[in-house]
Amino acid sequence: MVGPVKEMAAIQAGHTFDGERLLDLTTVLIEDGHIVDVDTSGAPPPDGATLVKFGAETCLLPGLIDAHVHLAFHATADLVEPLARADDDALLSHMRSAAVQALRAGVTTVRDLGDRGYLSLALRERGPSAALPQIVAAGPPITTTSGHCHFLGGEAEGEVALRAAVRDRADRGCDVVKVMVSGGNITPGSQPYESQYDLDAMRAVVDEAHRVGLPTAAHVHGAKSVADAVEAGFDTLEHVTFMTASGVDADPAIFDRIAARGVVVSVTPGSVPGASAPPPAIAQRLTAILDNHGHMWRAGATIIPGSDAGVSPGKPHDVLPYALEALVDGIGMTPDEALRASTSIAATALGFGASKGRIAAGADADLLVVRGNPLVDMAAVRSVEAVYRAGVRVP
């Protein structure tokens, strides 16, 4: 297995966003896959260090974090059919390609919130680590019988079965427990505005997950599913669209409750321009959904971006930069707030605050170099000059 580089390298760009603030000319020293020093004095790098100098018009960033992906999905209009015809070897090959596509876009950490057969764990184990993003794996999402994404194999109902499902994920080495608390848009017969589990069931899952040391993520659309997931103690809420049968409806009090509870909201906006439109249920409600996300943000909720990569043609596995633009254009974050949301804040929310999302001594050398200044124009995150994963430049 190929490991991180052993020799010291020095990387310079015109500006550096370190996960918190913008710095002028900075030399970042990396060795053995980690950042060992961040120098802003202008001093030359140490003797023997290999200097990689990018232009004055470039910006060095921590590698981006996508808090919500589905590496097993093919970004096609019909998600079920490609999964049904693919055996595990073929699906694993696709997932590797999807992960590489994300990495080349500067996404150095992904949280996979729903695979088939725990293949995200197999992909992570086969490495080499520098050739793929860091994969935070949920395995098959827990869902009701014939519920949302049941075709991934995570059906479980009743307290005994739900607790057993959580323990199974812990035993297999999953990093997070994902629950389809509400229905969704991509499963025939499933309604996103309807809850799939009651509050007692959710509490059982959260209790068992926290008992075995795993965080929890709740797929929630309808207002009741959102409120119940907050009450049950889920660590992150996914999507949070407040969809109803005819539109979108959110009580402003829930924004304050989400903020007060400190639960992290993982929103999934953004799609590639020119691709096919989102599902009608989303497209018709998108402006209202983003408005509510803006209200949550202004109420003090912690918001991080996911992409839901793989779920539709407009969401290929390198779509996260468009989600960052949506944080600015649709939700109202400033560019520096959006960058923090996708780096240092996301890293802390996912449990990697000491190693990811920052350019600082001791952090992993997961880095992105872009042309332009994303703090002036967020579209610059799509102008990738170089990506480093564990200190290795991605080809």
Short mmCIF file of C-alpha atoms in Angstrom, two decimals:
data_model
loop_
_atom_site.label_atom_id
_atom_site.label_comp_id
_atom_site.label_asym_id
_atom_site.label_seq_id
_atom_site.Cartn_x
_atom_site.Cartn_y
_atom_site.Cartn_z
CA MET A 1 0.00 0.00 0.00
CA VAL A 2 1.37 3.38 -0.94
CA GLY A 3 1.70 5.68 2.07
CA PRO A 4 2.09 9.44 2.39
CA VAL A 5 5.23 11.16 1.11
CA LYS A 6 8.20 10.96 3.49
CA GLU A 7 10.30 13.88 2.25
CA MET A 8 9.45 17.44 3.24
CA ALA A 9 7.66 19.62 0.72
CA ALA A 10 6.94 23.33 0.83
CA ILE A 11 3.85 24.72 -0.88
CA GLN A 12 3.31 28.40 -1.61
CA ALA A 13 0.36 30.21 -3.13
CA GLY A 14 -0.52 33.86 -3.52
CA HIS A 15 -3.01 33.65 -0.64
CA THR A 16 -3.95 31.05 1.93
CA PHE A 17 -7.32 30.50 3.59
CA ASP A 18 -6.43 28.45 6.65
CA GLY A 19 -9.96 27.38 7.53
CA GLU A 20 -10.64 30.51 9.54
CA ARG A 21 -9.11 33.52 7.83
CA LEU A 22 -7.26 34.70 4.74
CA LEU A 23 -3.47 35.02 4.91
CA ASP A 24 -1.05 36.60 2.49
CA LEU A 25 1.90 34.73 1.04
CA THR A 26 2.35 31.62 3.16
CA THR A 27 4.69 28.64 3.07
CA VAL A 28 3.07 25.40 4.18
CA LEU A 29 5.52 22.63 5.05
CA ILE A 30 4.30 19.06 4.78
CA GLU A 31 6.00 15.84 5.76
CA ASP A 32 4.80 12.29 6.23
CA GLY A 33 1.28 13.25 5.18
CA HIS A 34 0.86 16.04 7.71
CA ILE A 35 1.38 19.78 7.93
CA VAL A 36 4.41 20.48 10.10
CA ASP A 37 4.57 24.27 9.86
CA VAL A 38 2.72 27.26 8.45
CA ASP A 39 5.12 30.15 7.92
CA THR A 40 3.98 33.69 7.10
CA SER A 41 7.33 35.41 7.65
CA GLY A 42 8.52 35.14 4.07
CA ALA A 43 11.54 33.07 5.11
CA PRO A 44 12.82 30.51 2.61
CA PRO A 45 11.81 26.89 3.20
CA PRO A 46 14.24 24.61 5.06
CA ASP A 47 17.18 23.13 3.20
CA GLY A 48 16.19 19.94 1.44
CA ALA A 49 12.51 20.77 1.20
CA THR A 50 11.01 20.53 -2.27
CA LEU A 51 9.36 23.87 -3.06
CA VAL A 52 6.16 23.86 -5.11
CA LYS A 53 5.32 27.46 -5.88
CA PHE A 54 1.96 28.40 -7.32
CA GLY A 55 1.26 31.79 -8.86
CA ALA A 56 0.36 35.03 -7.14
CA GLU A 57 -3.21 34.69 -8.41
CA THR A 58 -3.80 31.38 -6.61
CA CYS A 59 -5.27 30.54 -3.22
CA LEU A 60 -4.42 27.59 -0.98
CA LEU A 61 -7.30 26.09 1.02
CA PRO A 62 -7.89 23.11 3.27
CA GLY A 63 -9.38 20.24 1.31
CA LEU A 64 -13.16 20.58 1.12
CA ILE A 65 -15.50 18.35 3.11
CA ASP A 66 -18.71 17.01 1.55
CA ALA A 67 -20.97 16.07 4.43
CA HIS A 68 -23.51 14.11 2.37
CA VAL A 69 -22.71 11.88 -0.61
CA HIS A 70 -23.82 8.54 -2.04
CA LEU A 71 -20.85 7.02 -3.82
CA ALA A 72 -22.98 4.04 -4.90
CA PHE A 73 -25.39 6.21 -6.88
CA HIS A 74 -24.71 6.85 -10.55
CA ALA A 75 -26.10 10.40 -10.91
CA THR A 76 -28.74 9.15 -13.32
CA ALA A 77 -32.47 9.78 -13.55
CA ASP A 78 -33.18 6.18 -12.51
CA LEU A 79 -31.01 5.23 -9.54
CA VAL A 80 -32.54 1.86 -8.78
CA GLU A 81 -31.89 0.13 -12.10
CA PRO A 82 -28.09 0.67 -12.23
CA LEU A 83 -27.82 -0.59 -8.65
CA ALA A 84 -29.96 -3.63 -9.40
CA ARG A 85 -27.86 -4.74 -12.35
CA ALA A 86 -24.46 -4.12 -10.75
CA ASP A 87 -22.83 -6.88 -8.74
CA ASP A 88 -20.63 -5.87 -5.82
CA ASP A 89 -17.43 -5.80 -7.86
CA ALA A 90 -18.95 -3.54 -10.50
CA LEU A 91 -20.51 -1.28 -7.89
CA LEU A 92 -17.26 -1.05 -5.96
CA SER A 93 -15.46 -0.04 -9.16
CA HIS A 94 -18.05 2.67 -9.76
CA MET A 95 -17.72 3.90 -6.19
CA ARG A 96 -13.97 4.20 -6.58
CA SER A 97 -14.43 6.27 -9.74
CA ALA A 98 -17.00 8.45 -7.96
CA ALA A 99 -14.63 9.02 -5.05
CA VAL A 100 -11.78 9.96 -7.39
CA GLN A 101 -14.08 12.38 -9.22
CA ALA A 102 -14.82 14.11 -5.91
CA LEU A 103 -11.16 14.17 -4.93
CA ARG A 104 -10.07 15.82 -8.17
CA ALA A 105 -12.59 18.59 -7.46
CA GLY A 106 -10.82 19.30 -4.17
CA VAL A 107 -13.11 17.25 -1.92
CA THR A 108 -10.68 15.43 0.35
CA THR A 109 -13.25 14.10 2.86
CA VAL A 110 -16.69 12.66 2.08
CA ARG A 111 -19.38 11.40 4.41
CA ASP A 112 -21.14 8.58 2.58
CA LEU A 113 -24.65 8.46 4.03
CA GLY A 114 -25.99 5.42 2.25
CA ASP A 115 -24.37 2.59 0.34
CA ARG A 116 -25.25 -1.01 -0.46
CA GLY A 117 -23.74 -3.91 1.38
CA TYR A 118 -21.29 -1.76 3.36
CA LEU A 119 -19.21 -1.29 0.22
CA SER A 120 -17.99 2.11 1.38
CA LEU A 121 -16.11 0.26 4.12
CA ALA A 122 -14.60 -2.12 1.58
CA LEU A 123 -13.58 0.80 -0.62
CA ARG A 124 -11.91 2.57 2.28
CA GLU A 125 -10.04 -0.54 3.36
CA ARG A 126 -8.62 -1.22 -0.10
CA GLY A 127 -6.95 2.21 -0.33
CA PRO A 128 -4.35 3.48 -0.87
CA SER A 129 -5.53 6.32 1.31
CA ALA A 130 -3.84 9.07 -0.71
CA ALA A 131 -5.69 7.98 -3.86
CA LEU A 132 -9.16 8.53 -2.37
CA PRO A 133 -10.87 11.04 -0.13
CA GLN A 134 -11.19 10.22 3.53
CA ILE A 135 -14.45 8.24 3.64
CA VAL A 136 -16.77 8.61 6.64
CA ALA A 137 -19.09 5.64 6.19
CA ALA A 138 -22.66 4.97 7.32
CA GLY A 139 -23.32 1.73 5.47
CA PRO A 140 -26.91 1.08 4.32
CA PRO A 141 -29.23 3.69 5.83
CA ILE A 142 -31.73 2.36 8.35
CA THR A 143 -35.21 2.56 6.89
CA THR A 144 -38.66 1.04 7.27
CA THR A 145 -39.91 -1.98 5.35
CA SER A 146 -40.23 -0.83 1.71
CA GLY A 147 -39.29 2.64 2.95
CA HIS A 148 -37.07 5.28 1.44
CA CYS A 149 -33.95 3.65 -0.12
CA HIS A 150 -35.02 0.20 1.07
CA PHE A 151 -33.22 -1.19 -1.98
CA LEU A 152 -29.91 -0.49 -0.21
CA GLY A 153 -30.74 -3.19 2.35
CA GLY A 154 -31.17 -1.31 5.63
CA GLU A 155 -34.76 -2.19 6.58
CA ALA A 156 -35.43 -2.40 10.32
CA GLU A 157 -38.48 -1.73 12.48
CA GLY A 158 -39.22 -2.10 16.18
CA GLU A 159 -36.89 -1.26 19.05
CA VAL A 160 -35.12 -4.63 19.16
CA ALA A 161 -34.38 -4.64 15.43
CA LEU A 162 -33.36 -0.98 15.40
CA ARG A 163 -30.91 -1.40 18.25
CA ALA A 164 -29.50 -4.52 16.60
CA ALA A 165 -29.06 -2.60 13.34
CA VAL A 166 -27.07 0.06 15.15
CA ARG A 167 -24.83 -2.50 16.84
CA ASP A 168 -24.26 -4.26 13.53
CA ARG A 169 -22.98 -1.02 12.01
CA ALA A 170 -20.73 -0.41 14.97
CA ASP A 171 -19.33 -3.96 14.78
CA ARG A 172 -18.59 -3.55 11.07
CA GLY A 173 -16.67 -0.32 11.60
CA CYS A 174 -19.15 2.30 10.40
CA ASP A 175 -18.49 5.86 11.51
CA VAL A 176 -22.07 7.16 11.70
CA VAL A 177 -25.62 5.80 11.84
CA LYS A 178 -27.91 7.17 9.15
CA VAL A 179 -31.69 6.91 9.56
CA MET A 180 -34.36 7.68 6.98
CA VAL A 181 -36.64 9.42 9.45
CA SER A 182 -38.88 10.69 6.66
CA GLY A 183 -39.65 9.44 3.19
CA GLY A 184 -37.76 10.74 0.17
CA ASN A 185 -38.00 11.84 -3.42
CA ILE A 186 -36.19 9.03 -5.22
CA THR A 187 -38.05 5.95 -3.95
CA PRO A 188 -41.32 5.03 -5.67
CA GLY A 189 -44.16 5.07 -3.18
CA SER A 190 -42.25 7.13 -0.64
CA GLN A 191 -43.42 10.62 0.34
CA PRO A 192 -40.79 13.02 1.70
CA TYR A 193 -43.27 14.93 3.83
CA GLU A 194 -44.35 11.78 5.70
CA SER A 195 -42.52 10.45 8.74
CA GLN A 196 -41.34 6.83 8.68
CA TYR A 197 -40.47 6.41 12.38
CA ASP A 198 -42.13 7.68 15.51
CA LEU A 199 -40.30 9.50 18.28
CA ASP A 200 -39.81 6.40 20.45
CA ALA A 201 -38.13 4.56 17.57
CA MET A 202 -35.83 7.50 16.90
CA ARG A 203 -34.88 7.75 20.55
CA ALA A 204 -33.99 4.06 20.60
CA VAL A 205 -31.66 4.49 17.62
CA VAL A 206 -29.96 7.57 19.04
CA ASP A 207 -29.61 5.99 22.47
CA GLU A 208 -28.05 2.82 21.08
CA ALA A 209 -25.75 4.71 18.71
CA HIS A 210 -24.47 7.00 21.42
CA ARG A 211 -24.04 4.02 23.74
CA VAL A 212 -21.65 2.41 21.23
CA GLY A 213 -19.93 5.70 20.48
CA LEU A 214 -21.40 6.56 17.08
CA PRO A 215 -22.97 9.85 15.95
CA THR A 216 -26.32 9.86 14.20
CA ALA A 217 -27.63 11.49 11.02
CA ALA A 218 -31.34 11.94 10.30
CA HIS A 219 -32.72 12.25 6.76
CA VAL A 220 -35.62 14.65 7.33
CA HIS A 221 -37.93 16.56 5.02
CA GLY A 222 -41.33 17.10 6.64
CA ALA A 223 -41.75 19.50 9.57
CA LYS A 224 -42.78 16.73 11.97
CA SER A 225 -39.80 14.58 11.08
CA VAL A 226 -37.49 17.56 11.63
CA ALA A 227 -39.00 18.39 15.02
CA ASP A 228 -38.97 14.77 16.16
CA ALA A 229 -35.36 14.27 15.07
CA VAL A 230 -34.32 17.32 17.09
CA GLU A 231 -36.23 16.03 20.11
CA ALA A 232 -34.70 12.54 19.73
CA GLY A 233 -31.19 13.98 19.87
CA PHE A 234 -29.80 13.31 16.41
CA ASP A 235 -26.39 14.85 15.86
CA THR A 236 -26.99 16.04 12.29
CA LEU A 237 -30.11 16.74 10.29
CA GLU A 238 -29.92 16.08 6.56
CA HIS A 239 -31.80 18.17 3.95
CA VAL A 240 -34.28 19.85 6.37
CA THR A 241 -36.61 21.08 3.61
CA PHE A 242 -39.89 21.32 5.61
CA MET A 243 -41.75 19.89 2.63
CA THR A 244 -45.51 19.46 2.69
CA ALA A 245 -47.78 17.79 0.14
CA SER A 246 -48.25 21.10 -1.63
CA GLY A 247 -45.25 23.24 -0.74
CA VAL A 248 -43.02 24.16 2.20
CA ASP A 249 -44.07 25.12 5.71
CA ALA A 250 -41.80 25.76 8.70
CA ASP A 251 -42.67 27.19 12.10
CA PRO A 252 -39.96 29.80 12.88
CA ALA A 253 -39.80 28.39 16.42
CA ILE A 254 -38.08 25.26 15.08
CA PHE A 255 -35.20 27.39 13.77
CA ASP A 256 -34.52 28.66 17.27
CA ARG A 257 -34.86 25.17 18.72
CA ILE A 258 -32.36 23.74 16.25
CA ALA A 259 -29.92 26.52 17.10
CA ALA A 260 -30.43 26.14 20.85
CA ARG A 261 -29.93 22.36 20.74
CA GLY A 262 -26.69 22.74 18.80
CA VAL A 263 -27.72 20.13 16.25
CA VAL A 264 -25.82 20.48 12.96
CA VAL A 265 -27.86 21.04 9.81
CA SER A 266 -26.34 19.43 6.72
CA VAL A 267 -28.02 21.12 3.77
CA THR A 268 -27.77 19.74 0.24
CA PRO A 269 -28.24 22.57 -2.27
CA GLY A 270 -26.45 23.10 -5.55
CA SER A 271 -26.42 21.34 -8.90
CA VAL A 272 -24.43 21.55 -12.11
CA PRO A 273 -25.87 24.24 -14.40
CA GLY A 274 -27.24 22.86 -17.65
CA ALA A 275 -27.90 19.41 -16.25
CA SER A 276 -31.43 18.12 -16.08
CA ALA A 277 -33.65 19.87 -13.56
CA PRO A 278 -34.01 18.54 -9.99
CA PRO A 279 -37.02 16.32 -9.28
CA PRO A 280 -40.19 18.42 -9.66
CA ALA A 281 -40.94 18.17 -5.94
CA ILE A 282 -37.63 19.91 -5.21
CA ALA A 283 -37.56 22.30 -8.16
CA GLN A 284 -40.98 23.75 -7.29
CA ARG A 285 -39.93 24.37 -3.70
CA LEU A 286 -36.27 25.30 -4.06
CA THR A 287 -36.59 29.04 -3.43
CA ALA A 288 -38.67 28.45 -0.30
CA ILE A 289 -36.27 25.76 0.93
CA LEU A 290 -33.28 28.08 0.59
CA ASP A 291 -35.21 30.87 2.28
CA ASN A 292 -35.81 28.62 5.28
CA HIS A 293 -32.17 27.61 5.37
CA GLY A 294 -31.32 31.30 5.45
CA HIS A 295 -33.70 31.80 8.37
CA MET A 296 -32.04 28.89 10.21
CA TRP A 297 -28.63 30.38 9.55
CA ARG A 298 -29.63 33.78 10.87
CA ALA A 299 -31.21 32.12 13.92
CA GLY A 300 -27.79 30.75 14.80
CA ALA A 301 -27.95 27.18 13.53
CA THR A 302 -24.70 25.49 12.53
CA ILE A 303 -24.98 24.75 8.82
CA ILE A 304 -22.56 22.68 6.77
CA PRO A 305 -22.84 21.79 3.10
CA GLY A 306 -23.41 18.39 1.61
CA SER A 307 -24.09 17.76 -2.04
CA ASP A 308 -26.23 14.59 -2.09
CA ALA A 309 -23.83 13.66 -4.88
CA GLY A 310 -25.04 10.82 -7.05
CA VAL A 311 -28.80 11.24 -6.61
CA SER A 312 -29.58 12.94 -9.93
CA PRO A 313 -27.93 13.99 -13.21
CA GLY A 314 -27.43 17.49 -11.79
CA LYS A 315 -25.46 16.09 -8.86
CA PRO A 316 -22.38 14.28 -10.15
CA HIS A 317 -19.73 13.43 -7.61
CA ASP A 318 -17.76 16.64 -8.17
CA VAL A 319 -20.76 18.94 -7.54
CA LEU A 320 -19.82 20.27 -4.07
CA PRO A 321 -18.38 23.59 -5.35
CA TYR A 322 -21.84 24.47 -6.63
CA ALA A 323 -23.23 23.75 -3.16
CA LEU A 324 -20.79 26.31 -1.76
CA GLU A 325 -22.02 28.88 -4.25
CA ALA A 326 -25.59 28.11 -3.12
CA LEU A 327 -24.60 28.84 0.48
CA VAL A 328 -23.66 32.34 -0.66
CA ASP A 329 -26.26 33.04 -3.34
CA GLY A 330 -29.21 31.16 -1.84
CA ILE A 331 -28.72 31.12 1.93
CA GLY A 332 -26.90 34.40 2.43
CA MET A 333 -23.55 33.39 3.83
CA THR A 334 -20.53 35.49 3.02
CA PRO A 335 -17.82 33.69 1.05
CA ASP A 336 -15.59 33.31 4.11
CA GLU A 337 -18.53 31.90 6.10
CA ALA A 338 -19.26 29.40 3.33
CA LEU A 339 -15.61 28.34 3.20
CA ARG A 340 -15.50 27.85 6.96
CA ALA A 341 -18.71 25.83 6.73
CA SER A 342 -17.11 23.44 4.25
CA THR A 343 -13.73 23.20 6.01
CA SER A 344 -13.14 23.91 9.70
CA ILE A 345 -16.78 23.86 10.83
CA ALA A 346 -17.59 20.72 8.85
CA ALA A 347 -14.48 19.01 10.21
CA THR A 348 -15.51 19.75 13.79
CA ALA A 349 -19.10 18.67 13.12
CA LEU A 350 -17.96 15.32 11.72
CA GLY A 351 -15.44 14.66 14.49
CA PHE A 352 -12.24 15.57 12.63
CA GLY A 353 -11.63 19.01 14.10
CA ALA A 354 -8.03 18.24 15.04
CA SER A 355 -6.99 16.79 11.70
CA LYS A 356 -9.16 18.11 8.86
CA GLY A 357 -10.49 21.40 7.58
CA ARG A 358 -7.56 23.56 8.68
CA ILE A 359 -4.13 24.55 7.46
CA ALA A 360 -2.28 24.29 10.74
CA ALA A 361 0.63 22.35 12.20
CA GLY A 362 -0.46 18.80 12.99
CA ALA A 363 -3.38 18.70 10.56
CA ASP A 364 -3.53 16.26 7.68
CA ALA A 365 -1.96 17.61 4.49
CA ASP A 366 -5.26 17.59 2.59
CA LEU A 367 -5.03 20.74 0.48
CA LEU A 368 -6.67 22.47 -2.45
CA VAL A 369 -5.09 25.12 -4.67
CA VAL A 370 -7.44 27.19 -6.81
CA ARG A 371 -6.93 29.98 -9.33
CA GLY A 372 -8.48 33.19 -8.09
CA ASN A 373 -9.71 34.24 -4.68
CA PRO A 374 -12.87 32.42 -3.48
CA LEU A 375 -13.34 34.99 -0.74
CA VAL A 376 -14.06 37.47 -3.53
CA ASP A 377 -15.73 35.11 -6.01
CA MET A 378 -16.83 31.71 -4.75
CA ALA A 379 -16.78 30.35 -8.30
CA ALA A 380 -12.99 30.23 -7.92
CA VAL A 381 -13.34 26.95 -6.02
CA ARG A 382 -14.14 25.35 -9.37
CA SER A 383 -10.84 26.53 -10.89
CA VAL A 384 -8.71 23.75 -9.45
CA GLU A 385 -4.94 24.06 -9.85
CA ALA A 386 -3.88 21.20 -7.58
CA VAL A 387 -5.20 18.84 -4.92
CA TYR A 388 -3.12 17.15 -2.23
CA ARG A 389 -4.36 14.18 -0.23
CA ALA A 390 -2.22 13.12 2.74
CA GLY A 391 0.61 15.14 1.24
CA VAL A 392 0.46 13.44 -2.15
CA ARG A 393 -0.49 15.52 -5.19
CA VAL A 394 -3.51 13.99 -6.90
CA PRO A 395 -2.83 13.21 -10.57
#
